[in-house]
PDB file of C-alpha atoms in Angstrom:
ATOM      1  CA  MET A  25       0.000   0.000   0.000  1.00 47.00           C
ATOM      2  CA  LYS A  26       2.869   2.330   0.816  1.00 46.00           C
ATOM      3  CA  LYS A  27       4.428   1.700  -2.613  1.00 45.00           C
ATOM      4  CA  LEU A  28       1.086   2.356  -4.285  1.00 42.00           C
ATOM      5  CA  GLY A  29       0.788   5.631  -2.421  1.00 46.00           C
ATOM      6  CA  ILE A  30       4.261   6.743  -3.527  1.00 42.00           C
ATOM      7  CA  LEU A  31       3.472   5.727  -7.128  1.00 39.00           C
ATOM      8  CA  ALA A  32       0.213   7.709  -7.056  1.00 40.00           C
ATOM      9  CA  ILE A  33       2.033  10.809  -5.796  1.00 39.00           C
ATOM     10  CA  ALA A  34       4.687  10.421  -8.508  1.00 39.00           C
ATOM     11  CA  LEU A  35       2.045  10.070 -11.228  1.00 38.00           C
ATOM     12  CA  LEU A  36       0.174  13.104  -9.907  1.00 41.00           C
ATOM     13  CA  ALA A  37       3.396  15.114  -9.962  1.00 39.00           C
ATOM     14  CA  GLN A  38       4.034  14.070 -13.582  1.00 40.00           C
ATOM     15  CA  VAL A  39       0.516  15.055 -14.637  1.00 41.00           C
ATOM     16  CA  SER A  40       0.830  18.422 -12.897  1.00 43.00           C
ATOM     17  CA  PHE A  41       4.184  19.086 -14.560  1.00 47.00           C
ATOM     18  CA  ALA A  42       2.811  18.095 -17.948  1.00 57.00           C
ATOM     19  CA  GLN A  43       0.016  20.621 -17.707  1.00 84.00           C
ATOM     20  CA  THR A  44       0.154  23.852 -19.638  1.00 95.00           C
ATOM     21  CA  ASN A  45      -0.139  27.132 -17.787  1.00 98.00           C
ATOM     22  CA  ARG A  46      -2.303  29.796 -19.436  1.00 98.00           C
ATOM     23  CA  PHE A  47      -1.698  33.477 -18.723  1.00 98.00           C
ATOM     24  CA  VAL A  48      -4.389  35.862 -19.937  1.00 98.00           C
ATOM     25  CA  TYR A  49      -3.239  39.330 -20.969  1.00 98.00           C
ATOM     26  CA  GLN A  50      -5.330  42.354 -21.787  1.00 98.00           C
ATOM     27  CA  VAL A  51      -3.853  43.873 -24.924  1.00 98.00           C
ATOM     28  CA  THR A  52      -4.540  47.557 -25.585  1.00 98.00           C
ATOM     29  CA  SER A  53      -3.531  49.220 -28.847  1.00 96.00           C
ATOM     30  CA  LYS A  54      -4.008  52.309 -31.001  1.00 96.00           C
ATOM     31  CA  PRO A  55      -3.463  50.766 -34.450  1.00 93.00           C
ATOM     32  CA  ASP A  56      -4.856  53.659 -36.536  1.00 91.00           C
ATOM     33  CA  ILE A  57      -2.234  56.420 -36.611  1.00 90.00           C
ATOM     34  CA  SER A  58      -4.792  58.976 -37.827  1.00 89.00           C
ATOM     35  CA  ASN A  59      -7.197  58.285 -34.951  1.00 90.00           C
ATOM     36  CA  LYS A  60      -5.478  57.865 -31.593  1.00 87.00           C
ATOM     37  CA  ASN A  61      -8.872  57.961 -29.868  1.00 90.00           C
ATOM     38  CA  ASP A  62      -9.720  54.618 -31.474  1.00 91.00           C
ATOM     39  CA  ILE A  63      -8.452  52.312 -28.734  1.00 95.00           C
ATOM     40  CA  LYS A  64      -8.682  48.554 -29.247  1.00 94.00           C
ATOM     41  CA  THR A  65      -8.780  46.203 -26.272  1.00 96.00           C
ATOM     42  CA  GLU A  66      -8.903  42.418 -26.325  1.00 96.00           C
ATOM     43  CA  ASN A  67      -7.533  39.402 -24.501  1.00 97.00           C
ATOM     44  CA  ALA A  68      -4.669  37.201 -25.609  1.00 98.00           C
ATOM     45  CA  TYR A  69      -3.296  33.938 -24.246  1.00 98.00           C
ATOM     46  CA  LEU A  70       0.268  33.059 -23.339  1.00 98.00           C
ATOM     47  CA  ASP A  71       0.310  29.282 -22.929  1.00 98.00           C
ATOM     48  CA  ILE A  72       3.492  27.925 -21.350  1.00 98.00           C
ATOM     49  CA  SER A  73       4.723  24.334 -21.025  1.00 97.00           C
ATOM     50  CA  ALA A  74       8.158  22.929 -20.229  1.00 94.00           C
ATOM     51  CA  GLU A  75       9.019  22.734 -23.954  1.00 96.00           C
ATOM     52  CA  LYS A  76       7.510  25.858 -25.497  1.00 97.00           C
ATOM     53  CA  SER A  77       5.125  28.778 -25.194  1.00 98.00           C
ATOM     54  CA  MET A  78       2.552  30.252 -27.581  1.00 97.00           C
ATOM     55  CA  PHE A  79       1.010  33.717 -27.684  1.00 98.00           C
ATOM     56  CA  TYR A  80      -2.186  34.332 -29.666  1.00 97.00           C
ATOM     57  CA  SER A  81      -5.586  36.012 -29.643  1.00 96.00           C
ATOM     58  CA  GLU A  82      -8.413  34.668 -27.502  1.00 94.00           C
ATOM     59  CA  ASN A  83     -10.863  35.601 -30.267  1.00 91.00           C
ATOM     60  CA  ARG A  84      -8.919  33.541 -32.794  1.00 87.00           C
ATOM     61  CA  ILE A  85      -9.563  30.371 -30.824  1.00 84.00           C
ATOM     62  CA  LYS A  86     -13.232  31.275 -30.441  1.00 82.00           C
ATOM     63  CA  ARG A  87     -13.575  31.963 -34.194  1.00 78.00           C
ATOM     64  CA  ASP A  88     -11.785  28.701 -35.009  1.00 72.00           C
ATOM     65  CA  SER A  89     -14.221  26.859 -32.759  1.00 68.00           C
ATOM     66  CA  VAL A  90     -17.244  28.390 -34.522  1.00 72.00           C
ATOM     67  CA  MET A  91     -15.827  27.599 -37.962  1.00 68.00           C
ATOM     68  CA  GLN A  92     -14.909  24.049 -36.944  1.00 68.00           C
ATOM     69  CA  ALA A  93     -18.444  23.431 -35.700  1.00 65.00           C
ATOM     70  CA  ASN A  94     -19.793  24.750 -39.006  1.00 64.00           C
ATOM     71  CA  ARG A  95     -17.535  22.428 -41.011  1.00 66.00           C
ATOM     72  CA  GLN A  96     -18.488  19.421 -38.895  1.00 64.00           C
ATOM     73  CA  SER A  97     -22.174  20.148 -39.507  1.00 63.00           C
ATOM     74  CA  GLY A  98     -21.558  20.338 -43.248  1.00 64.00           C
ATOM     75  CA  GLY A  99     -22.516  23.998 -43.220  1.00 58.00           C
ATOM     76  CA  ALA A 100     -25.939  23.209 -41.786  1.00 51.00           C
ATOM     77  CA  ARG A 101     -25.486  25.594 -38.886  1.00 58.00           C
ATOM     78  CA  GLY A 102     -24.524  28.521 -41.069  1.00 59.00           C
ATOM     79  CA  PHE A 103     -22.545  31.520 -39.877  1.00 60.00           C
ATOM     80  CA  ASN A 104     -23.888  34.053 -37.454  1.00 62.00           C
ATOM     81  CA  ARG A 105     -22.306  37.151 -38.992  1.00 63.00           C
ATOM     82  CA  GLU A 106     -22.959  39.241 -35.886  1.00 61.00           C
ATOM     83  CA  GLN A 107     -21.240  36.641 -33.733  1.00 59.00           C
ATOM     84  CA  MET A 108     -18.251  36.395 -36.084  1.00 59.00           C
ATOM     85  CA  ASP A 109     -17.914  40.177 -36.299  1.00 61.00           C
ATOM     86  CA  GLY A 110     -17.836  40.273 -32.507  1.00 62.00           C
ATOM     87  CA  LEU A 111     -14.866  37.906 -32.577  1.00 67.00           C
ATOM     88  CA  ARG A 112     -12.695  40.034 -34.844  1.00 77.00           C
ATOM     89  CA  THR A 113      -9.133  40.477 -33.630  1.00 84.00           C
ATOM     90  CA  ASN A 114      -6.302  42.950 -34.074  1.00 87.00           C
ATOM     91  CA  ILE A 115      -3.871  40.205 -33.076  1.00 93.00           C
ATOM     92  CA  ASN A 116      -3.680  38.398 -36.394  1.00 90.00           C
ATOM     93  CA  TYR A 117      -0.415  36.678 -35.553  1.00 94.00           C
ATOM     94  CA  SER A 118       0.748  33.868 -33.314  1.00 96.00           C
ATOM     95  CA  ILE A 119       4.153  33.590 -31.686  1.00 98.00           C
ATOM     96  CA  GLU A 120       5.889  30.410 -30.569  1.00 98.00           C
ATOM     97  CA  LYS A 121       8.982  30.343 -28.367  1.00 98.00           C
ATOM     98  CA  ASN A 122      10.953  27.106 -28.120  1.00 97.00           C
ATOM     99  CA  LYS A 123      12.558  26.645 -24.710  1.00 93.00           C
ATOM    100  CA  LYS A 124      15.309  24.258 -25.796  1.00 93.00           C
ATOM    101  CA  ASP A 125      16.945  26.358 -28.496  1.00 94.00           C
ATOM    102  CA  GLN A 126      15.622  29.759 -27.310  1.00 94.00           C
ATOM    103  CA  LYS A 127      14.193  30.544 -30.742  1.00 97.00           C
ATOM    104  CA  THR A 128      11.119  32.679 -31.421  1.00 98.00           C
ATOM    105  CA  PHE A 129       8.870  32.107 -34.437  1.00 98.00           C
ATOM    106  CA  TYR A 130       6.284  34.556 -35.756  1.00 98.00           C
ATOM    107  CA  LYS A 131       3.386  33.440 -37.957  1.00 96.00           C
ATOM    108  CA  GLU A 132       0.755  35.555 -39.717  1.00 95.00           C
ATOM    109  CA  ARG A 133      -1.561  35.186 -42.670  1.00 91.00           C
ATOM    110  CA  ILE A 134      -0.926  37.116 -45.863  1.00 90.00           C
ATOM    111  CA  GLY A 135      -3.503  36.527 -48.563  1.00 84.00           C
ATOM    112  CA  ARG A 136      -4.512  32.866 -48.352  1.00 84.00           C
ATOM    113  CA  ASP A 137      -1.269  31.513 -46.880  1.00 91.00           C
ATOM    114  CA  GLN A 138       0.517  31.598 -43.545  1.00 93.00           C
ATOM    115  CA  TYR A 139       3.976  33.151 -43.493  1.00 96.00           C
ATOM    116  CA  SER A 140       6.410  32.171 -40.761  1.00 97.00           C
ATOM    117  CA  TYR A 141       9.793  33.583 -39.817  1.00 98.00           C
ATOM    118  CA  GLU A 142      12.338  33.199 -37.057  1.00 98.00           C
ATOM    119  CA  GLU A 143      12.941  36.394 -35.089  1.00 98.00           C
ATOM    120  CA  ASP A 144      16.543  37.415 -35.731  1.00 97.00           C
ATOM    121  CA  ARG A 145      16.847  40.412 -33.395  1.00 97.00           C
ATOM    122  CA  PRO A 146      17.829  39.862 -29.754  1.00 94.00           C
ATOM    123  CA  LEU A 147      16.011  41.616 -26.926  1.00 96.00           C
ATOM    124  CA  ASN A 148      18.666  43.497 -24.973  1.00 97.00           C
ATOM    125  CA  TRP A 149      17.136  44.359 -21.613  1.00 98.00           C
ATOM    126  CA  LYS A 150      18.346  46.928 -19.112  1.00 98.00           C
ATOM    127  CA  ILE A 151      17.182  45.777 -15.681  1.00 98.00           C
ATOM    128  CA  LEU A 152      16.579  48.656 -13.273  1.00 98.00           C
ATOM    129  CA  SER A 153      16.499  48.661  -9.482  1.00 98.00           C
ATOM    130  CA  GLU A 154      12.945  50.050  -9.268  1.00 98.00           C
ATOM    131  CA  THR A 155      10.355  47.651  -7.828  1.00 98.00           C
ATOM    132  CA  THR A 156       6.656  47.830  -7.055  1.00 98.00           C
ATOM    133  CA  LYS A 157       3.652  45.552  -6.749  1.00 98.00           C
ATOM    134  CA  ILE A 158       1.147  44.764  -9.499  1.00 98.00           C
ATOM    135  CA  GLY A 159      -1.763  42.700  -8.282  1.00 95.00           C
ATOM    136  CA  ASP A 160      -0.380  39.859  -6.185  1.00 95.00           C
ATOM    137  CA  TYR A 161       3.100  40.052  -7.654  1.00 98.00           C
ATOM    138  CA  LYS A 162       6.211  41.912  -6.647  1.00 98.00           C
ATOM    139  CA  VAL A 163       7.684  43.216  -9.895  1.00 98.00           C
ATOM    140  CA  GLN A 164      10.881  44.837 -11.106  1.00 98.00           C
ATOM    141  CA  LYS A 165      11.338  47.315 -13.943  1.00 98.00           C
ATOM    142  CA  ALA A 166      13.246  46.693 -17.165  1.00 98.00           C
ATOM    143  CA  GLU A 167      13.625  48.565 -20.450  1.00 98.00           C
ATOM    144  CA  THR A 168      14.493  47.662 -24.034  1.00 98.00           C
ATOM    145  CA  ASP A 169      14.399  49.124 -27.538  1.00 98.00           C
ATOM    146  CA  PHE A 170      12.758  46.780 -30.015  1.00 98.00           C
ATOM    147  CA  GLY A 171      11.011  47.123 -33.353  1.00 97.00           C
ATOM    148  CA  GLY A 172      11.313  50.901 -33.376  1.00 97.00           C
ATOM    149  CA  ARG A 173       9.725  51.357 -29.941  1.00 98.00           C
ATOM    150  CA  LYS A 174      11.046  51.805 -26.425  1.00 98.00           C
ATOM    151  CA  TRP A 175       9.422  49.289 -24.095  1.00 98.00           C
ATOM    152  CA  ILE A 176       9.052  49.371 -20.322  1.00 98.00           C
ATOM    153  CA  ALA A 177       8.371  46.005 -18.731  1.00 98.00           C
ATOM    154  CA  TRP A 178       7.644  44.851 -15.210  1.00 98.00           C
ATOM    155  CA  PHE A 179       8.591  41.251 -14.453  1.00 98.00           C
ATOM    156  CA  THR A 180       8.160  38.986 -11.452  1.00 98.00           C
ATOM    157  CA  THR A 181      10.249  36.156 -10.061  1.00 98.00           C
ATOM    158  CA  ASP A 182       7.269  35.008  -7.970  1.00 97.00           C
ATOM    159  CA  LEU A 183       6.394  32.639 -10.834  1.00 96.00           C
ATOM    160  CA  PRO A 184       8.822  30.052 -12.264  1.00 95.00           C
ATOM    161  CA  TYR A 185       8.764  31.333 -15.851  1.00 97.00           C
ATOM    162  CA  GLN A 186      11.125  33.460 -17.909  1.00 96.00           C
ATOM    163  CA  ASP A 187       8.693  34.494 -20.615  1.00 98.00           C
ATOM    164  CA  GLY A 188       6.164  37.129 -21.553  1.00 98.00           C
ATOM    165  CA  PRO A 189       3.520  38.258 -24.046  1.00 98.00           C
ATOM    166  CA  TYR A 190       4.326  38.984 -27.685  1.00 98.00           C
ATOM    167  CA  LYS A 191       8.042  38.385 -28.378  1.00 98.00           C
ATOM    168  CA  PHE A 192       9.145  39.456 -24.904  1.00 98.00           C
ATOM    169  CA  ASN A 193      11.473  37.028 -23.126  1.00 96.00           C
ATOM    170  CA  GLY A 194      15.002  36.907 -21.750  1.00 96.00           C
ATOM    171  CA  LEU A 195      14.223  38.450 -18.363  1.00 98.00           C
ATOM    172  CA  PRO A 196      14.767  36.500 -15.110  1.00 97.00           C
ATOM    173  CA  GLY A 197      11.006  36.221 -14.586  1.00 98.00           C
ATOM    174  CA  LEU A 198       7.575  36.497 -16.168  1.00 98.00           C
ATOM    175  CA  VAL A 199       6.530  39.814 -17.735  1.00 98.00           C
ATOM    176  CA  VAL A 200       3.442  41.015 -15.835  1.00 98.00           C
ATOM    177  CA  LYS A 201       3.129  44.303 -17.714  1.00 98.00           C
ATOM    178  CA  ALA A 202       4.744  45.778 -20.833  1.00 98.00           C
ATOM    179  CA  GLU A 203       4.023  49.161 -22.400  1.00 98.00           C
ATOM    180  CA  ASP A 204       5.723  51.220 -25.074  1.00 98.00           C
ATOM    181  CA  SER A 205       6.872  54.730 -24.170  1.00 97.00           C
ATOM    182  CA  THR A 206       4.124  56.388 -26.255  1.00 96.00           C
ATOM    183  CA  GLY A 207       1.320  54.464 -24.550  1.00 96.00           C
ATOM    184  CA  GLU A 208       0.120  53.108 -27.898  1.00 97.00           C
ATOM    185  CA  TYR A 209       0.584  49.433 -27.007  1.00 98.00           C
ATOM    186  CA  SER A 210       0.354  47.648 -23.675  1.00 98.00           C
ATOM    187  CA  PHE A 211       0.088  44.118 -22.306  1.00 98.00           C
ATOM    188  CA  ASP A 212      -1.323  43.579 -18.793  1.00 98.00           C
ATOM    189  CA  LEU A 213      -1.540  40.220 -17.040  1.00 98.00           C
ATOM    190  CA  MET A 214      -5.103  39.641 -15.825  1.00 98.00           C
ATOM    191  CA  LYS A 215      -5.182  36.052 -14.568  1.00 97.00           C
ATOM    192  CA  ASN A 216      -3.726  32.584 -15.030  1.00 97.00           C
ATOM    193  CA  TYR A 217      -4.892  28.990 -14.790  1.00 97.00           C
ATOM    194  CA  LYS A 218      -3.951  25.517 -15.972  1.00 96.00           C
ATOM    195  CA  ILE A 219      -5.171  23.843 -19.167  1.00 96.00           C
ATOM    196  CA  SER A 220      -4.670  20.264 -20.295  1.00 93.00           C
ATOM    197  CA  ASP A 221      -2.757  21.075 -23.486  1.00 92.00           C
ATOM    198  CA  PHE A 222      -2.186  23.622 -26.213  1.00 93.00           C
ATOM    199  CA  PRO A 223      -5.259  24.164 -28.403  1.00 90.00           C
ATOM    200  CA  GLU A 224      -5.141  23.068 -32.018  1.00 85.00           C
ATOM    201  CA  MET A 225      -4.649  26.123 -34.219  1.00 83.00           C
ATOM    202  CA  THR A 226      -6.510  26.117 -37.535  1.00 80.00           C
ATOM    203  CA  THR A 227      -4.221  26.904 -40.460  1.00 78.00           C
ATOM    204  CA  PHE A 228      -5.560  27.980 -43.850  1.00 76.00           C
ATOM    205  CA  GLY A 229      -3.452  27.630 -46.980  1.00 82.00           C
ATOM    206  CA  ASN A 230       0.221  26.739 -46.976  1.00 89.00           C
ATOM    207  CA  VAL A 231       2.806  27.593 -44.334  1.00 92.00           C
ATOM    208  CA  ILE A 232       5.578  29.507 -46.106  1.00 95.00           C
ATOM    209  CA  LYS A 233       8.831  29.890 -44.166  1.00 97.00           C
ATOM    210  CA  VAL A 234      10.786  33.031 -44.996  1.00 98.00           C
ATOM    211  CA  LYS A 235      13.353  35.366 -43.488  1.00 98.00           C
ATOM    212  CA  ARG A 236      11.956  38.232 -41.441  1.00 97.00           C
ATOM    213  CA  THR A 237      13.089  40.836 -43.983  1.00 96.00           C
ATOM    214  CA  ASP A 238      11.342  38.914 -46.774  1.00 97.00           C
ATOM    215  CA  TYR A 239       8.169  38.709 -44.700  1.00 96.00           C
ATOM    216  CA  VAL A 240       8.171  42.509 -44.313  1.00 95.00           C
ATOM    217  CA  LYS A 241       8.537  42.868 -48.092  1.00 94.00           C
ATOM    218  CA  GLN A 242       5.640  40.477 -48.726  1.00 93.00           C
ATOM    219  CA  GLN A 243       3.480  42.319 -46.238  1.00 90.00           C
ATOM    220  CA  GLU A 244       4.143  45.651 -47.969  1.00 89.00           C
ATOM    221  CA  LYS A 245       3.473  44.095 -51.367  1.00 88.00           C
ATOM    222  CA  PHE A 246       0.109  42.765 -50.183  1.00 85.00           C
ATOM    223  CA  LYS A 247      -0.947  46.249 -49.082  1.00 81.00           C
ATOM    224  CA  THR A 248      -0.358  47.648 -52.580  1.00 80.00           C
ATOM    225  CA  ASP A 249      -1.285  44.638 -54.740  1.00 79.00           C
ATOM    226  CA  PRO A 250      -3.434  42.112 -52.834  1.00 77.00           C
ATOM    227  CA  MET A 251      -4.766  40.507 -56.018  1.00 73.00           C
ATOM    228  CA  SER A 252      -1.303  39.269 -56.985  1.00 76.00           C
ATOM    229  CA  PHE A 253      -1.399  36.997 -53.927  1.00 72.00           C
ATOM    230  CA  MET A 254      -4.830  35.677 -54.815  1.00 66.00           C
ATOM    231  CA  ASN A 255      -3.816  35.028 -58.430  1.00 57.00           C
ATOM    232  CA  ASN A 256      -0.542  33.324 -57.558  1.00 53.00           C
ATOM    233  CA  GLN A 257      -2.168  31.099 -55.003  1.00 48.00           C
ATOM    234  CA  ARG A 258      -5.061  30.137 -57.241  1.00 43.00           C
ATOM    235  CA  GLY A 259      -3.066  29.272 -60.323  1.00 41.00           C
ATOM    236  CA  GLY A 260      -4.075  32.460 -62.089  1.00 40.00           C
ATOM    237  CA  GLY A 261      -7.805  32.100 -61.383  1.00 40.00           C
ATOM    238  CA  ILE A 262      -9.865  34.493 -59.317  1.00 39.00           C
ATOM    239  CA  SER A 263     -12.462  33.261 -56.911  1.00 40.00           C
ATOM    240  CA  SER A 264     -13.841  34.490 -53.663  1.00 39.00           C
ATOM    241  CA  PRO A 265     -13.596  32.430 -50.471  1.00 41.00           C
ATOM    242  CA  ARG A 266     -17.245  33.325 -49.849  1.00 41.00           C
ATOM    243  CA  SER A 267     -18.592  32.989 -53.362  1.00 40.00           C
ATOM    244  CA  GLY A 268     -18.288  29.245 -53.731  1.00 45.00           C
ATOM    245  CA  GLY A 269     -17.433  29.449 -57.401  1.00 45.00           C
ATOM    246  CA  GLY A 270     -15.866  31.252 -60.307  1.00 51.00           C
ATOM    247  CA  ASN A 271     -18.813  33.496 -61.188  1.00 58.00           C
ATOM    248  CA  GLN A 272     -17.088  36.607 -59.901  1.00 65.00           C
ATOM    249  CA  ASN A 273     -16.344  39.413 -62.309  1.00 75.00           C
ATOM    250  CA  PRO A 274     -12.521  39.738 -62.202  1.00 73.00           C
ATOM    251  CA  ALA A 275     -12.610  43.558 -62.329  1.00 77.00           C
ATOM    252  CA  ASP A 276     -15.173  43.755 -59.497  1.00 78.00           C
ATOM    253  CA  MET A 277     -13.255  41.189 -57.490  1.00 74.00           C
ATOM    254  CA  ARG A 278     -10.011  43.142 -57.874  1.00 72.00           C
ATOM    255  CA  LYS A 279     -11.694  46.388 -56.850  1.00 76.00           C
ATOM    256  CA  ARG A 280     -13.212  44.838 -53.718  1.00 79.00           C
ATOM    257  CA  MET A 281      -9.905  43.234 -52.753  1.00 72.00           C
ATOM    258  CA  GLU A 282      -8.010  46.498 -53.206  1.00 74.00           C
ATOM    259  CA  GLU A 283     -10.600  48.417 -51.173  1.00 76.00           C
ATOM    260  CA  ARG A 284     -10.426  45.885 -48.356  1.00 75.00           C
ATOM    261  CA  ALA A 285      -6.626  45.980 -48.403  1.00 71.00           C
ATOM    262  CA  LYS A 286      -6.633  49.791 -48.183  1.00 71.00           C
ATOM    263  CA  GLU A 287      -9.121  49.717 -45.299  1.00 75.00           C
ATOM    264  CA  GLU A 288      -7.006  47.114 -43.514  1.00 74.00           C
ATOM    265  CA  ALA A 289      -3.845  49.158 -44.079  1.00 69.00           C
ATOM    266  CA  LYS A 290      -5.522  52.245 -42.593  1.00 70.00           C
ATOM    267  CA  ARG A 291      -6.779  50.302 -39.581  1.00 75.00           C
ATOM    268  CA  ASN A 292      -3.220  49.060 -38.998  1.00 79.00           C
ATOM    269  CA  SER A 293      -1.251  52.151 -39.978  1.00 88.00           C
ATOM    270  CA  ASN A 294       0.417  52.234 -36.542  1.00 93.00           C
ATOM    271  CA  PRO A 295       1.798  48.668 -36.179  1.00 94.00           C
ATOM    272  CA  ILE A 296       3.403  47.341 -33.039  1.00 96.00           C
ATOM    273  CA  GLU A 297       6.743  47.185 -34.863  1.00 96.00           C
ATOM    274  CA  LEU A 298       7.707  50.372 -36.677  1.00 94.00           C
ATOM    275  CA  LYS A 299      10.898  48.949 -38.149  1.00 91.00           C
TER     276      LYS A 299
END
């Protein structure tokens, strides 16, 4: 009986260690440079295990769930447009950090495909002596320049993680709060809990691995000529993901795509990374 008790404790410890810890951050941004009063707020997840961590939008998982249910029903359920519009996100990327090799990978959709690159710029932190308390955590201040912005972060060693939201890592603790010096972007830890495993992320199109500089070029190209991505990825044909066929007038389709791309570019004219 004693051996069984020890075995049960060991198994419980293994299960607990295998669990993934989810940290929920409130992300606040001012993505439209022409309208700083347009403040966007949403939640994002930082899921951490012993091997890796992932940062992504809460609404993305909710949208994926709705779309998956629709596919499983053969489209019988239909889409509730109001519901889907309510699940829109300004965090259109996901970020994975591998613990073993300390590499960070960024993934975002351009056109119909997913582009992925390895972050090639180190985060050089300056740890300051200033401390305070945020929520239940004692935190310490740190600063870094990254992506054209100066960032102020507050990290805690009360939790056994050296990680943070977005691409932030490399501090001797978990980032509880991070904000750029202009107040245009901020990440605030709201709560945390355990989950059984990482959720399955729905991927549309191909995953194209590129260098970061090439990704930036592709992103700029999409803003000016979105139809070139649609044509290349459809073998020269033009069809709408919502039309269900090739009955679209090419000129009308191009105009709509260009208008949507311009609207998207305006909504994101003040990106989190300026360079």
